[in-house]
């Protein structure tokens, strides 16, 4: 089947993109609104984009195609946010934090989630997360006709549970990350396949 995205609606292309670009890591983002309440919401258009300094990129959409989602509004307003990593123990809370609520409602408070103070930014960390990354806004780039905003943040601090680090590397199995699939579907880590060094058929590596 060949599909011309130009003939599709935004929603139709969204379903295809989120079904094909899988699995996606989840950025469970905590921000503060103007009244100082914690906004907490998951985003799966998320990756790292720089190593020095370390930076993350998250695409944040608009509610009903018009108003920027609360997380994006708070980041642009304050310049600060925290990306909390989601494991299987936090799956239910993370999923429920995606409920559509007014901007003044704190999802973290409504879900009775313990919040921890950050070291360099005002938004708190989520205690249930096995790792959290304190970030400062580096750049915000509007994208496409829907005017999604690609938020790029510099990581100022890593907070990682002690048992997850060995020789400076993250123990992925112990991290137990959750990935987003298409629709309201998620996946665990599954089988981990370790490959040897890459080689081409002529023996070059």
GROMACS .gro file of C-alpha atoms in nm:
model
  205
    1UNK     CA    1   0.000   0.000   0.000
    2UNK     CA    2   0.126   0.345  -0.095
    3UNK     CA    3  -0.013   0.643   0.096
    4UNK     CA    4   0.023   1.010   0.007
    5UNK     CA    5   0.025   1.198   0.341
    6UNK     CA    6  -0.082   1.510   0.153
    7UNK     CA    7  -0.420   1.346   0.088
    8UNK     CA    8  -0.468   1.249   0.452
    9UNK     CA    9  -0.603   1.446   0.743
   10UNK     CA   10  -0.369   1.534   1.028
   11UNK     CA   11  -0.536   1.268   1.243
   12UNK     CA   12  -0.490   0.999   0.978
   13UNK     CA   13  -0.119   1.078   0.944
   14UNK     CA   14  -0.085   1.089   1.323
   15UNK     CA   15  -0.221   0.735   1.354
   16UNK     CA   16   0.020   0.606   1.089
   17UNK     CA   17   0.324   0.787   1.230
   18UNK     CA   18   0.262   0.676   1.588
   19UNK     CA   19   0.200   0.322   1.470
   20UNK     CA   20   0.522   0.301   1.268
   21UNK     CA   21   0.767   0.500   1.479
   22UNK     CA   22   0.775   0.250   1.766
   23UNK     CA   23   0.869   0.185   2.035
   24UNK     CA   24   0.907   0.541   2.164
   25UNK     CA   25   1.055   0.642   2.499
   26UNK     CA   26   0.832   0.851   2.723
   27UNK     CA   27   0.922   1.189   2.870
   28UNK     CA   28   0.706   1.231   3.180
   29UNK     CA   29   0.745   1.607   3.214
   30UNK     CA   30   0.691   1.807   3.529
   31UNK     CA   31   0.658   2.185   3.505
   32UNK     CA   32   0.515   2.462   3.721
   33UNK     CA   33   0.222   2.678   3.616
   34UNK     CA   34   0.183   3.047   3.701
   35UNK     CA   35   0.033   2.968   4.042
   36UNK     CA   36   0.317   2.731   4.131
   37UNK     CA   37   0.121   2.407   4.094
   38UNK     CA   38   0.291   2.107   3.935
   39UNK     CA   39   0.175   2.012   3.587
   40UNK     CA   40   0.265   1.654   3.492
   41UNK     CA   41   0.213   1.503   3.150
   42UNK     CA   42   0.373   1.234   2.926
   43UNK     CA   43   0.514   1.292   2.578
   44UNK     CA   44   0.646   1.021   2.349
   45UNK     CA   45   0.786   1.234   2.066
   46UNK     CA   46   1.106   1.242   2.268
   47UNK     CA   47   1.477   1.174   2.221
   48UNK     CA   48   1.824   1.307   2.301
   49UNK     CA   49   1.982   1.538   2.046
   50UNK     CA   50   2.321   1.649   2.184
   51UNK     CA   51   2.595   1.503   2.402
   52UNK     CA   52   2.801   1.814   2.486
   53UNK     CA   53   2.619   1.967   2.652
   54UNK     CA   54   2.360   1.691   2.693
   55UNK     CA   55   2.029   1.797   2.541
   56UNK     CA   56   1.683   1.648   2.497
   57UNK     CA   57   1.419   1.718   2.233
   58UNK     CA   58   1.044   1.686   2.284
   59UNK     CA   59   0.769   1.772   2.038
   60UNK     CA   60   0.468   1.928   2.212
   61UNK     CA   61   0.139   1.966   2.031
   62UNK     CA   62  -0.166   2.188   2.069
   63UNK     CA   63  -0.501   2.118   2.231
   64UNK     CA   64  -0.760   2.099   1.954
   65UNK     CA   65  -0.498   2.231   1.713
   66UNK     CA   66  -0.511   2.580   1.866
   67UNK     CA   67  -0.377   2.630   2.219
   68UNK     CA   68  -0.035   2.494   2.313
   69UNK     CA   69  -0.059   2.217   2.570
   70UNK     CA   70  -0.005   2.324   2.931
   71UNK     CA   71   0.340   2.166   2.948
   72UNK     CA   72   0.460   2.363   2.646
   73UNK     CA   73   0.309   2.684   2.780
   74UNK     CA   74   0.480   2.636   3.116
   75UNK     CA   75   0.818   2.560   2.958
   76UNK     CA   76   0.806   2.866   2.734
   77UNK     CA   77   0.695   3.078   3.029
   78UNK     CA   78   0.952   2.960   3.286
   79UNK     CA   79   1.230   2.806   3.077
   80UNK     CA   80   1.250   2.506   3.311
   81UNK     CA   81   1.123   2.149   3.320
   82UNK     CA   82   1.207   1.800   3.447
   83UNK     CA   83   1.192   1.484   3.238
   84UNK     CA   84   1.104   1.186   3.458
   85UNK     CA   85   1.175   0.841   3.315
   86UNK     CA   86   0.885   0.595   3.333
   87UNK     CA   87   0.925   0.235   3.445
   88UNK     CA   88   0.658  -0.035   3.471
   89UNK     CA   89   0.583   0.053   3.835
   90UNK     CA   90   0.488   0.407   3.728
   91UNK     CA   91   0.292   0.304   3.417
   92UNK     CA   92  -0.055   0.348   3.562
   93UNK     CA   93   0.018   0.689   3.712
   94UNK     CA   94   0.190   0.807   3.395
   95UNK     CA   95  -0.102   0.698   3.177
   96UNK     CA   96  -0.359   0.866   3.402
   97UNK     CA   97  -0.157   1.187   3.408
   98UNK     CA   98  -0.242   1.228   3.039
   99UNK     CA   99  -0.607   1.301   3.125
  100UNK     CA  100  -0.737   1.630   2.987
  101UNK     CA  101  -0.783   1.869   3.279
  102UNK     CA  102  -0.787   2.250   3.322
  103UNK     CA  103  -0.443   2.418   3.345
  104UNK     CA  104  -0.487   2.495   3.715
  105UNK     CA  105  -0.530   2.125   3.806
  106UNK     CA  106  -0.214   1.951   3.925
  107UNK     CA  107  -0.200   1.596   3.792
  108UNK     CA  108   0.075   1.515   4.043
  109UNK     CA  109  -0.146   1.622   4.334
  110UNK     CA  110  -0.456   1.452   4.193
  111UNK     CA  111  -0.263   1.124   4.160
  112UNK     CA  112  -0.110   1.168   4.506
  113UNK     CA  113   0.243   1.139   4.369
  114UNK     CA  114   0.534   1.227   4.595
  115UNK     CA  115   0.736   1.519   4.462
  116UNK     CA  116   1.104   1.580   4.533
  117UNK     CA  117   1.288   1.912   4.510
  118UNK     CA  118   1.517   1.961   4.212
  119UNK     CA  119   1.871   2.092   4.249
  120UNK     CA  120   1.888   2.353   3.971
  121UNK     CA  121   1.532   2.420   3.851
  122UNK     CA  122   1.204   2.505   4.022
  123UNK     CA  123   0.983   2.219   3.889
  124UNK     CA  124   0.998   1.913   4.115
  125UNK     CA  125   1.101   1.560   4.036
  126UNK     CA  126   0.862   1.267   4.068
  127UNK     CA  127   0.978   1.026   4.338
  128UNK     CA  128   0.828   0.723   4.162
  129UNK     CA  129   1.052   0.776   3.859
  130UNK     CA  130   1.375   0.570   3.856
  131UNK     CA  131   1.556   0.864   3.696
  132UNK     CA  132   1.490   1.233   3.638
  133UNK     CA  133   1.666   1.494   3.426
  134UNK     CA  134   1.653   1.860   3.523
  135UNK     CA  135   1.640   2.074   3.211
  136UNK     CA  136   1.666   2.437   3.105
  137UNK     CA  137   1.507   2.551   2.779
  138UNK     CA  138   1.768   2.595   2.507
  139UNK     CA  139   1.548   2.648   2.203
  140UNK     CA  140   1.184   2.620   2.094
  141UNK     CA  141   1.110   2.565   1.726
  142UNK     CA  142   0.756   2.583   1.580
  143UNK     CA  143   0.688   2.302   1.332
  144UNK     CA  144   0.429   2.239   1.062
  145UNK     CA  145   0.083   2.373   1.000
  146UNK     CA  146  -0.035   2.262   1.343
  147UNK     CA  147   0.246   2.470   1.498
  148UNK     CA  148   0.375   2.196   1.725
  149UNK     CA  149   0.671   2.320   1.926
  150UNK     CA  150   0.997   2.126   1.929
  151UNK     CA  151   1.139   2.197   2.273
  152UNK     CA  152   1.513   2.145   2.314
  153UNK     CA  153   1.637   2.148   2.671
  154UNK     CA  154   1.986   2.132   2.818
  155UNK     CA  155   2.022   1.872   3.092
  156UNK     CA  156   2.159   2.041   3.404
  157UNK     CA  157   2.137   1.742   3.642
  158UNK     CA  158   2.088   1.367   3.619
  159UNK     CA  159   1.914   1.200   3.914
  160UNK     CA  160   1.947   0.823   3.882
  161UNK     CA  161   1.859   0.553   4.135
  162UNK     CA  162   2.184   0.418   4.280
  163UNK     CA  163   2.131   0.057   4.169
  164UNK     CA  164   2.085   0.162   3.806
  165UNK     CA  165   2.445   0.274   3.749
  166UNK     CA  166   2.739   0.037   3.699
  167UNK     CA  167   3.077   0.156   3.570
  168UNK     CA  168   2.914   0.479   3.455
  169UNK     CA  169   2.654   0.298   3.244
  170UNK     CA  170   2.283   0.258   3.302
  171UNK     CA  171   2.164  -0.096   3.373
  172UNK     CA  172   1.878  -0.103   3.124
  173UNK     CA  173   1.709  -0.416   3.254
  174UNK     CA  174   1.700  -0.272   3.606
  175UNK     CA  175   1.571   0.060   3.469
  176UNK     CA  176   1.270  -0.133   3.334
  177UNK     CA  177   1.164   0.142   3.090
  178UNK     CA  178   0.817   0.164   2.939
  179UNK     CA  179   0.774   0.249   2.569
  180UNK     CA  180   0.475   0.398   2.389
  181UNK     CA  181   0.321   0.228   2.088
  182UNK     CA  182   0.029   0.342   1.872
  183UNK     CA  183  -0.291   0.433   2.056
  184UNK     CA  184  -0.321   0.364   2.431
  185UNK     CA  185  -0.070   0.080   2.403
  186UNK     CA  186   0.261   0.039   2.582
  187UNK     CA  187   0.543  -0.213   2.586
  188UNK     CA  188   0.809  -0.327   2.829
  189UNK     CA  189   1.172  -0.386   2.750
  190UNK     CA  190   1.129  -0.746   2.634
  191UNK     CA  191   1.426  -0.952   2.516
  192UNK     CA  192   1.757  -0.769   2.505
  193UNK     CA  193   1.976  -0.873   2.209
  194UNK     CA  194   2.346  -0.793   2.237
  195UNK     CA  195   2.524  -0.783   1.901
  196UNK     CA  196   2.897  -0.812   1.826
  197UNK     CA  197   3.089  -0.539   1.647
  198UNK     CA  198   2.941  -0.452   1.307
  199UNK     CA  199   3.105  -0.593   0.992
  200UNK     CA  200   3.031  -0.570   0.621
  201UNK     CA  201   3.031  -0.876   0.390
  202UNK     CA  202   3.385  -0.795   0.269
  203UNK     CA  203   3.510  -0.821   0.625
  204UNK     CA  204   3.545  -0.448   0.688
  205UNK     CA  205   3.426  -0.315   1.024
   0.00000   0.00000   0.00000
